[in-house]
C-alpha positions as MATLAB code, in Angstrom:
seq = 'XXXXXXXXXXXXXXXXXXXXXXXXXXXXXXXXXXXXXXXXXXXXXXXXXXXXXXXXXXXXXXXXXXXXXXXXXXXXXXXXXXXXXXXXXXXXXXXXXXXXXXXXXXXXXXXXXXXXXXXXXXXXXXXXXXXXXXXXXXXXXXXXXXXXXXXXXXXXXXXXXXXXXXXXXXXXXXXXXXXXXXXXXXXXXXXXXXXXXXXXXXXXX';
ca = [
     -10.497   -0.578  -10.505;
     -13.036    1.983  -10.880;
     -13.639    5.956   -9.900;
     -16.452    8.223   -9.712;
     -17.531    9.802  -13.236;
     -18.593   13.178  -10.373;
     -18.119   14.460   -7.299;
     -20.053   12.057   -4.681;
     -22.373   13.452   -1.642;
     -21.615   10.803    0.360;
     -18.287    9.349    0.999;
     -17.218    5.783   -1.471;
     -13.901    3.866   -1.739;
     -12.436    1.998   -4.236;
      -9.412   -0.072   -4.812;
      -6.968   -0.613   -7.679;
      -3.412   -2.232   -7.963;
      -0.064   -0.979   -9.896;
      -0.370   -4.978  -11.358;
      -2.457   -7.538  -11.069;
      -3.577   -8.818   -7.559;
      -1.652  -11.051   -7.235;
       2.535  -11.212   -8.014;
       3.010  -11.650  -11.621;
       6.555  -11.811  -12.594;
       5.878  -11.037  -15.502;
       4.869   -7.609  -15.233;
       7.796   -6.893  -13.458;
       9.979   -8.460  -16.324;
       7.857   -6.287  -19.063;
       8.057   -3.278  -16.607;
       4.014   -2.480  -16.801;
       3.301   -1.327  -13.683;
       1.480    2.028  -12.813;
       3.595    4.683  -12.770;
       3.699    7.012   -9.840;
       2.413    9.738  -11.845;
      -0.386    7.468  -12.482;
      -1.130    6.417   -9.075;
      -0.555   10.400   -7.204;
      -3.415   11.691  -10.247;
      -5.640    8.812   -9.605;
      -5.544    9.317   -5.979;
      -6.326   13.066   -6.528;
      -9.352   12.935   -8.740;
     -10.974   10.196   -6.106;
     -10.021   12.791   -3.072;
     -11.486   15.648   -4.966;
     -14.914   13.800   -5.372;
     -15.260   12.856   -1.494;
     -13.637    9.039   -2.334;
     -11.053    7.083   -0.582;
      -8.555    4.896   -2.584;
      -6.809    1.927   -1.023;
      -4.387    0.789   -2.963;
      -2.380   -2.854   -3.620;
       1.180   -3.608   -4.149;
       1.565   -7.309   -4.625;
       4.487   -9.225   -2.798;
       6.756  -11.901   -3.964;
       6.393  -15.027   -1.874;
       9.477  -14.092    0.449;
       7.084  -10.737    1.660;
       9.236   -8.160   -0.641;
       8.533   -6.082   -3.580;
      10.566   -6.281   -6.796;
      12.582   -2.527   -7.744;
      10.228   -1.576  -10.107;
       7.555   -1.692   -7.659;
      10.274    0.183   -4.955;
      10.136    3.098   -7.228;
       6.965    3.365   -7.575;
       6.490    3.531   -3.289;
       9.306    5.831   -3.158;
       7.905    8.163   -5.959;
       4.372    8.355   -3.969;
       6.150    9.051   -0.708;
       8.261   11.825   -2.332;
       5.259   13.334   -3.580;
       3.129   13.328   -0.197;
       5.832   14.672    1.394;
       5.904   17.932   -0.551;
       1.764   17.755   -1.517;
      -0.492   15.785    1.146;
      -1.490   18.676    3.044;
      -4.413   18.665    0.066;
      -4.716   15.126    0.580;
      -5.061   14.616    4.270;
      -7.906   15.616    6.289;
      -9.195   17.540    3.415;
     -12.938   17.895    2.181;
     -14.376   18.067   -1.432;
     -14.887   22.037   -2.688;
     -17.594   24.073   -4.682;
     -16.461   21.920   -7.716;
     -14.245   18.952   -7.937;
     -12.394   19.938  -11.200;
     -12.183   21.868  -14.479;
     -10.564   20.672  -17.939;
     -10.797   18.374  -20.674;
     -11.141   15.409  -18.079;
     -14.027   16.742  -16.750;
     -16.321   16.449  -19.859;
     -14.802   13.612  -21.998;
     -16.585   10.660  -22.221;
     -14.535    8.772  -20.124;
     -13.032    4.809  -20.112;
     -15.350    2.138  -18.600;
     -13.510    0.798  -15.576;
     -13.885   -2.779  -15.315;
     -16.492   -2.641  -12.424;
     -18.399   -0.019  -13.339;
     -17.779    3.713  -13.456;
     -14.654    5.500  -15.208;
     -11.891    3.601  -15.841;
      -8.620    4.170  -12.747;
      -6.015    5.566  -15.198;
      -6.837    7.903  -17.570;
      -4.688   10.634  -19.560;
      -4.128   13.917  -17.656;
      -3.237   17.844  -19.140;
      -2.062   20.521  -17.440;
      -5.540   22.018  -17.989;
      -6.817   19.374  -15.871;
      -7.497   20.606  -12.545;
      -8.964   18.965   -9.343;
      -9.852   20.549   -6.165;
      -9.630   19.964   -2.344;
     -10.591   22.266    0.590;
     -10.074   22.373    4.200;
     -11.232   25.048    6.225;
     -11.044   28.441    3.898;
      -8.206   26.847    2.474;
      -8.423   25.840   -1.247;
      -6.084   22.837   -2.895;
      -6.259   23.376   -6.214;
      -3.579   19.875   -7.987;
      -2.868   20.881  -11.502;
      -2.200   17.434  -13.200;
       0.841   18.740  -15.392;
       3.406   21.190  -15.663;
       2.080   24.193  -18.042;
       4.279   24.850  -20.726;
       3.029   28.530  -21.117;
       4.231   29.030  -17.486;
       0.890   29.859  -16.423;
      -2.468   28.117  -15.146;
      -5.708   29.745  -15.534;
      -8.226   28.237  -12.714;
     -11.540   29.445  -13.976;
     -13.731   27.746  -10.785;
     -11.750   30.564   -9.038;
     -13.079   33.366  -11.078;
     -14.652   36.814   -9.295;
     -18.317   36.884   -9.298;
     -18.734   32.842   -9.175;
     -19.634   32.869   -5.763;
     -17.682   29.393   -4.998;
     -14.657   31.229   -3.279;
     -16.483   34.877   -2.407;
     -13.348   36.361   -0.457;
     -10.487   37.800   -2.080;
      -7.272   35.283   -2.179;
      -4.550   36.864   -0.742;
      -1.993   34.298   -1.606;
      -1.184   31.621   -4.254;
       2.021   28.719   -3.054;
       3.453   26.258   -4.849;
       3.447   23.297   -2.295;
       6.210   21.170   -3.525;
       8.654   24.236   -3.790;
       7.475   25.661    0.046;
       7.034   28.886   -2.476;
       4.757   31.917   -3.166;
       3.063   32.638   -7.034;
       2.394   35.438   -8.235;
      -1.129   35.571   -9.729;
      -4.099   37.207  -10.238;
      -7.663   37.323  -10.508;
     -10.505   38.362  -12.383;
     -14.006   37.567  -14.029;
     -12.675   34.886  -16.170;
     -10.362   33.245  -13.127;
      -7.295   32.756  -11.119;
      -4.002   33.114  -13.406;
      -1.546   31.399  -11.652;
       2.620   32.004  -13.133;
       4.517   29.283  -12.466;
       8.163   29.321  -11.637;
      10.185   29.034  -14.544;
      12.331   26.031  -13.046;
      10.351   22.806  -12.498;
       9.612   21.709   -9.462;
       8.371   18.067   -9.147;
       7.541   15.652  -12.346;
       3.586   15.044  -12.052;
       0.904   16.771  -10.254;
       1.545   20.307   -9.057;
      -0.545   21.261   -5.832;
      -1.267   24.630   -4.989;
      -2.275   26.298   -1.796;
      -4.508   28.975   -2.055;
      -5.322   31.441    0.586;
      -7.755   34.582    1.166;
      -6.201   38.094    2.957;
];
């Protein structure tokens, strides 16, 4: 029930559970299980610094899960569906984020680095790469309609050719945007698309 405070060299796993580890009725009762939203950002930040995260859903002694733990599953397939092309097969970047999540003093997790669930903005960022290809998950919707990635400014050097083309992953849908010495403005759409964790696919010409 722990993550990395930074982005690792060398690849780690950890583990977590929407309950406890074992079935607890009681949680199911009192409806305090990890959210989806919870689960999709916590997987993200351990992606984006090179981890692995396997996580637990606990079964009732027949071998099902209760509803509440149904919607969670079904929220973190609905998400993958439209966003684990950053997830899958990808590779830590330059930098593994930018925001206020990156340098608050974080939760202690209960065995030892920052806590598994922690409060996301939509200036927190985290990044995944494969190939040329740059995954940049924005961890909430901006209400200004606009995102301003700053690892992706000109002159940087962590992304040194010119990107060509910003999409929304979720919507299957170009962004306009642009770029300059103080970063990538991204314009979202003005309808919402998705309810947590907004992954963009950024290409070069």
């Amino acid at each position: 029930r722990g993550v990395s405070n930074g982005g690792e060299t060398l690849p780690w796993q950890t583990d977590t559970c929407i309950g406890d580890w074992h079935y607890n009725r009681r949680l199911f009762d009192q409806h305090k299980y990890k959210s989806a939203a919870q689960v999709v950002q916590m997987l993200i930040d351990i992606v984006s610094k090179n981890g692995n995260l396997m996580l637990s859903i606990p079964v009732r002694g027949n071998g099902t899960i209760d509803d509440d733990e149904v919607k969670v599953v079904d929220g973190l397939a609905a998400w993958i569906a439209g966003n684990g092309e950053g997830i899958y097969a990808t590779r830590p970047w330059a930098v593994y984020g930018e925001g206020p999540s990156t340098t608050a003093a974080p939760a202690r997790g209960r065995f030892g680095g920052a806590a598994d669930v922690r409060p996301y903005t939509a200036m927190d960022v985290r990044y995944t790469a494969k190939g040329d290809t740059v995954y940049a998950f924005v961890m909430g919707w901006p209400a200004e309609g606009k995102v301003n990635l700053t690892a992706l400014a000109t002159g940087k050097g962590h992304y040194p050719k010119e990107v060509g083309r910003v999409e929304l992953m979720s919507a299957n849908a170009p962004l306009k945007f642009s770029q300059d010495a103080s970063g990538l403005v991204v314009n979202f759409p003005d309808q919402k698309s998705g309810d947590f964790a907004y992954g963009l696919k950024i290409t070069s010409k």
